[in-house]
GROMACS .gro file of C-alpha atoms in nm:
model
  254
    1MET     CA    1  13.167   8.960  19.815
    2LYS     CA    2  13.002   8.936  19.474
    3ILE     CA    3  13.089   8.617  19.288
    4VAL     CA    4  12.969   8.574  18.930
    5THR     CA    5  12.985   8.262  18.715
    6TYR     CA    6  12.948   8.296  18.339
    7ASN     CA    7  13.000   8.059  18.046
    8VAL     CA    8  13.107   8.311  17.784
    9ASN     CA    9  13.120   8.064  17.491
   10GLY     CA   10  13.443   8.219  17.366
   11ILE     CA   11  13.596   8.504  17.564
   12ARG     CA   12  13.719   8.691  17.257
   13SER     CA   13  13.374   8.677  17.102
   14ALA     CA   14  13.216   8.795  17.429
   15ILE     CA   15  13.461   9.086  17.451
   16GLY     CA   16  13.352   9.187  17.101
   17LYS     CA   17  12.993   9.192  17.228
   18GLY     CA   18  13.064   9.430  17.516
   19LEU     CA   19  13.176   9.196  17.796
   20CYS     CA   20  13.428   9.448  17.935
   21ASP     CA   21  13.168   9.724  17.963
   22TRP     CA   22  12.938   9.490  18.152
   23ILE     CA   23  13.215   9.384  18.391
   24ALA     CA   24  13.297   9.749  18.457
   25ASP     CA   25  12.932   9.816  18.543
   26GLU     CA   26  12.866   9.499  18.747
   27ARG     CA   27  13.212   9.491  18.907
   28PRO     CA   28  13.205   9.146  19.067
   29ASP     CA   29  13.478   9.076  19.321
   30VAL     CA   30  13.535   8.735  19.165
   31LEU     CA   31  13.435   8.644  18.809
   32CYS     CA   32  13.448   8.275  18.717
   33LEU     CA   33  13.443   8.218  18.341
   34GLN     CA   34  13.399   7.898  18.147
   35GLU     CA   35  13.449   7.800  17.784
   36THR     CA   36  13.704   8.073  17.723
   37LYS     CA   37  13.817   7.893  17.405
   38ALA     CA   38  14.154   8.071  17.403
   39GLN     CA   39  14.513   8.041  17.516
   40PRO     CA   40  14.623   8.299  17.775
   41GLU     CA   41  14.832   8.488  17.521
   42GLN     CA   42  14.527   8.523  17.296
   43ILE     CA   43  14.322   8.700  17.564
   44PRO     CA   44  14.353   9.081  17.591
   45SER     CA   45  14.407   9.071  17.968
   46GLU     CA   46  14.506   9.436  17.976
   47ALA     CA   47  14.140   9.529  17.930
   48PHE     CA   48  14.058   9.349  18.256
   49GLU     CA   49  14.372   9.467  18.434
   50ARG     CA   50  14.281   9.830  18.368
   51MET     CA   51  13.968   9.766  18.575
   52GLY     CA   52  14.176   9.630  18.861
   53TYR     CA   53  14.140   9.258  18.793
   54ARG     CA   54  14.408   8.995  18.835
   55CYS     CA   55  14.361   8.734  18.562
   56HIS     CA   56  14.414   8.361  18.607
   57TYR     CA   57  14.358   8.121  18.318
   58PHE     CA   58  14.358   7.745  18.272
   59SER     CA   59  14.326   7.665  17.904
   60ALA     CA   60  14.284   7.341  17.714
   61VAL     CA   61  14.577   7.198  17.521
   62LYS     CA   62  14.354   7.199  17.214
   63LYS     CA   63  14.329   7.554  17.086
   64GLY     CA   64  13.986   7.714  17.065
   65TYR     CA   65  13.833   7.461  17.305
   66SER     CA   66  13.703   7.460  17.661
   67GLY     CA   67  13.909   7.657  17.916
   68VAL     CA   68  13.826   7.830  18.244
   69ALA     CA   69  13.934   8.154  18.409
   70ILE     CA   70  13.906   8.350  18.733
   71LEU     CA   71  13.921   8.729  18.727
   72THR     CA   72  13.955   8.873  19.074
   73LEU     CA   73  13.982   9.217  19.231
   74CYS     CA   74  14.159   9.071  19.536
   75GLU     CA   75  14.466   8.861  19.469
   76PRO     CA   76  14.408   8.507  19.603
   77ASP     CA   77  14.646   8.351  19.851
   78ARG     CA   78  14.683   8.059  19.613
   79VAL     CA   79  14.564   7.957  19.267
   80VAL     CA   80  14.554   7.588  19.175
   81PRO     CA   81  14.496   7.486  18.812
   82GLY     CA   82  14.349   7.144  18.743
   83MET     CA   83  14.265   6.839  18.951
   84GLY     CA   84  14.584   6.646  18.884
   85ILE     CA   85  14.406   6.413  18.641
   86GLU     CA   86  14.561   6.448  18.296
   87ARG     CA   87  14.262   6.347  18.085
   88TYR     CA   88  14.061   6.633  18.238
   89ASP     CA   89  14.336   6.886  18.297
   90SER     CA   90  14.435   6.871  17.929
   91GLU     CA   91  14.088   7.010  17.857
   92GLY     CA   92  14.121   7.304  18.100
   93ARG     CA   93  13.817   7.235  18.317
   94PHE     CA   94  13.901   7.322  18.680
   95LEU     CA   95  14.064   7.628  18.839
   96ARG     CA   96  14.065   7.705  19.211
   97ALA     CA   97  14.143   8.027  19.398
   98ASP     CA   98  14.190   8.036  19.776
   99TYR     CA   99  14.100   8.344  19.980
  100GLY     CA  100  14.192   8.269  20.339
  101ASP     CA  101  13.982   7.969  20.436
  102LEU     CA  102  13.741   8.016  20.143
  103SER     CA  103  13.799   7.850  19.805
  104VAL     CA  104  13.623   7.952  19.483
  105VAL     CA  105  13.635   7.722  19.180
  106SER     CA  106  13.558   7.788  18.815
  107VAL     CA  107  13.459   7.454  18.661
  108TYR     CA  108  13.337   7.349  18.318
  109HIS     CA  109  13.179   7.004  18.313
  110PRO     CA  110  13.193   6.811  17.986
  111SER     CA  111  12.899   6.794  17.751
  112GLY     CA  112  12.776   6.462  17.620
  113THR     CA  113  12.576   6.600  17.330
  114SER     CA  114  12.825   6.502  17.059
  115GLY     CA  115  12.776   6.127  17.099
  116ASP     CA  116  12.815   5.816  17.310
  117GLU     CA  117  13.191   5.848  17.354
  118ARG     CA  118  13.171   6.193  17.507
  119GLN     CA  119  12.869   6.096  17.716
  120ALA     CA  120  13.073   5.813  17.863
  121PHE     CA  121  13.358   6.059  17.923
  122LYS     CA  122  13.114   6.291  18.099
  123MET     CA  123  12.985   6.018  18.329
  124ARG     CA  124  13.339   5.915  18.417
  125TRP     CA  125  13.423   6.280  18.488
  126LEU     CA  126  13.121   6.311  18.718
  127ASP     CA  127  13.237   6.019  18.932
  128ASP     CA  128  13.597   6.143  18.942
  129PHE     CA  129  13.485   6.499  19.012
  130SER     CA  130  13.276   6.383  19.310
  131ASP     CA  131  13.570   6.189  19.449
  132TYR     CA  132  13.807   6.483  19.401
  133VAL     CA  133  13.571   6.734  19.564
  134SER     CA  134  13.512   6.499  19.859
  135ARG     CA  135  13.885   6.487  19.923
  136LEU     CA  136  13.919   6.861  19.872
  137LEU     CA  137  13.654   6.931  20.137
  138GLU     CA  138  13.875   6.765  20.396
  139THR     CA  139  14.126   7.049  20.369
  140ARG     CA  140  13.909   7.325  20.215
  141PRO     CA  141  13.566   7.288  20.382
  142LYS     CA  142  13.449   7.635  20.274
  143LEU     CA  143  13.412   7.568  19.904
  144ILE     CA  144  13.212   7.739  19.629
  145LEU     CA  145  13.192   7.560  19.293
  146CYS     CA  146  13.092   7.798  19.015
  147GLY     CA  147  13.035   7.691  18.660
  148ASP     CA  148  12.859   7.513  18.381
  149PHE     CA  149  12.761   7.168  18.508
  150ASN     CA  150  12.586   7.079  18.179
  151ILE     CA  151  12.303   6.915  18.378
  152CYS     CA  152  11.953   7.026  18.467
  153HIS     CA  153  11.862   6.893  18.810
  154ARG     CA  154  11.482   6.886  18.814
  155PRO     CA  155  11.193   6.930  18.569
  156ILE     CA  156  11.156   7.287  18.697
  157ASP     CA  157  11.504   7.357  18.556
  158ILE     CA  158  11.419   7.291  18.192
  159HIS     CA  159  11.147   7.430  17.967
  160ASP     CA  160  11.033   7.092  17.828
  161PRO     CA  161  11.122   6.807  18.063
  162VAL     CA  162  10.916   6.549  17.875
  163ARG     CA  163  11.070   6.590  17.531
  164ASN     CA  164  11.420   6.626  17.675
  165ALA     CA  165  11.404   6.322  17.902
  166THR     CA  166  11.643   6.128  17.675
  167VAL     CA  167  11.873   6.418  17.589
  168SER     CA  168  12.221   6.460  17.737
  169GLY     CA  169  12.202   6.717  18.013
  170PHE     CA  170  11.870   6.583  18.142
  171LEU     CA  171  11.929   6.209  18.142
  172PRO     CA  172  11.808   6.020  18.451
  173GLU     CA  173  12.161   5.914  18.545
  174GLU     CA  174  12.287   6.274  18.520
  175ARG     CA  175  12.001   6.409  18.729
  176GLU     CA  176  12.058   6.132  18.983
  177TRP     CA  177  12.425   6.227  19.004
  178ILE     CA  178  12.362   6.598  19.069
  179GLY     CA  179  12.098   6.510  19.328
  180ARG     CA  180  12.348   6.289  19.510
  181PHE     CA  181  12.612   6.558  19.483
  182ILE     CA  182  12.386   6.818  19.645
  183ASP     CA  183  12.269   6.575  19.912
  184GLY     CA  184  12.633   6.496  19.985
  185GLY     CA  185  12.690   6.838  20.135
  186PHE     CA  186  12.627   7.117  19.883
  187ILE     CA  187  12.371   7.393  19.847
  188ASP     CA  188  12.229   7.486  19.508
  189THR     CA  189  12.243   7.855  19.596
  190LEU     CA  190  11.998   7.981  19.335
  191ARG     CA  191  11.729   7.743  19.459
  192PHE     CA  192  11.819   7.830  19.818
  193PHE     CA  193  11.685   8.180  19.750
  194HIS     CA  194  11.458   8.128  19.447
  195PRO     CA  195  11.239   7.815  19.424
  196GLU     CA  196  11.023   7.959  19.146
  197PRO     CA  197  11.014   7.820  18.788
  198HIS     CA  198  11.136   7.958  18.454
  199LEU     CA  199  11.485   8.047  18.577
  200TYR     CA  200  11.723   7.937  18.303
  201THR     CA  201  12.089   8.007  18.224
  202TRP     CA  202  12.125   7.864  17.871
  203TRP     CA  203  11.916   7.889  17.556
  204SER     CA  204  11.964   7.732  17.216
  205PHE     CA  205  12.044   7.969  16.933
  206ARG     CA  206  11.765   7.797  16.739
  207ALA     CA  207  11.393   7.869  16.720
  208ASN     CA  208  11.404   8.203  16.903
  209ALA     CA  209  11.450   8.008  17.226
  210ARG     CA  210  11.587   8.293  17.435
  211ALA     CA  211  11.318   8.541  17.338
  212ASN     CA  212  11.059   8.281  17.437
  213ASN     CA  213  11.255   8.178  17.749
  214LYS     CA  214  11.272   7.815  17.641
  215GLY     CA  215  11.590   7.739  17.828
  216TRP     CA  216  11.786   7.512  18.056
  217ARG     CA  217  11.938   7.585  18.396
  218ILE     CA  218  12.280   7.424  18.370
  219ASP     CA  219  12.500   7.686  18.540
  220TYR     CA  220  12.535   7.675  18.917
  221ALA     CA  221  12.707   7.822  19.219
  222MET     CA  222  12.726   7.528  19.456
  223ALA     CA  223  12.824   7.614  19.813
  224SER     CA  224  12.941   7.364  20.072
  225GLU     CA  225  12.746   7.347  20.396
  226ALA     CA  226  13.026   7.533  20.575
  227VAL     CA  227  12.945   7.836  20.356
  228ARG     CA  228  12.573   7.839  20.444
  229PRO     CA  229  12.603   8.113  20.715
  230MET     CA  230  12.778   8.337  20.460
  231LEU     CA  231  12.505   8.321  20.193
  232ARG     CA  232  12.320   8.648  20.130
  233ASP     CA  233  12.166   8.629  19.782
  234ALA     CA  234  12.179   8.447  19.451
  235ARG     CA  235  12.019   8.532  19.119
  236ILE     CA  236  12.053   8.489  18.747
  237LEU     CA  237  12.113   8.785  18.516
  238PRO     CA  238  11.912   8.686  18.206
  239ASP     CA  239  11.937   9.024  18.034
  240VAL     CA  240  12.316   8.993  18.000
  241ARG     CA  241  12.377   8.872  17.645
  242HIS     CA  242  12.737   8.810  17.541
  243SER     CA  243  12.681   8.434  17.508
  244ASP     CA  244  12.415   8.167  17.474
  245HIS     CA  245  12.442   8.146  17.855
  246CYS     CA  246  12.368   8.419  18.107
  247PRO     CA  247  12.565   8.492  18.424
  248MET     CA  248  12.465   8.392  18.775
  249LEU     CA  249  12.548   8.610  19.074
  250LEU     CA  250  12.614   8.491  19.429
  251GLU     CA  251  12.655   8.734  19.719
  252ILE     CA  252  12.821   8.624  20.041
  253ASP     CA  253  12.947   8.785  20.361
  254PHE     CA  254  13.323   8.759  20.360
   0.00000   0.00000   0.00000
């Protein structure tokens, strides 16, 4: 099974940049999208359906904001939108698809870059997300969390760890949280296969950052320990350019 996670920074914009052609070539079994920035009726799903995909969306109440999706070649047994927490579900941040005893989630963690209020919201989300996932593991132990976590874990995951030490996305408390989350029973699948540096998934539009590979690794496919025997490969796809992010691919035996 090929699972891809991709923050498209606006699905309609990405489609205009050739997203559908890339999907047709790559043909992931499950494609987890974040930051769709569209209501379901605004998305030309027929383009995906012609390729054999079933489309599941969970959009924010606010139009043009946030939103996650799962495109899948195999219809899931169950699709669950949201976490049952209104302040997060209204922003369209969590969508789960169950395939037998395996669950795949598309998740978009909040950013705190716009100011103190949203940073506080992000930190509250992180605590609530951890609690929710811990409870979910009790009934869905084989769990893959795909998405934009908006956090770099270690200095190796960011091009300039010194200058960014006080920037949202690389704050000590955020890095501590993601370290605890991994230690609590998850595998950072990219690092499981690739410990080397300079592997980034997001680049600023400014200062020619992508051409110079001055990026951040903020997109992850986190696998629960129960999935470890199924892991076969994980890699980023930095040459795919429909967004300021690039996709990440996870391959599992399923």
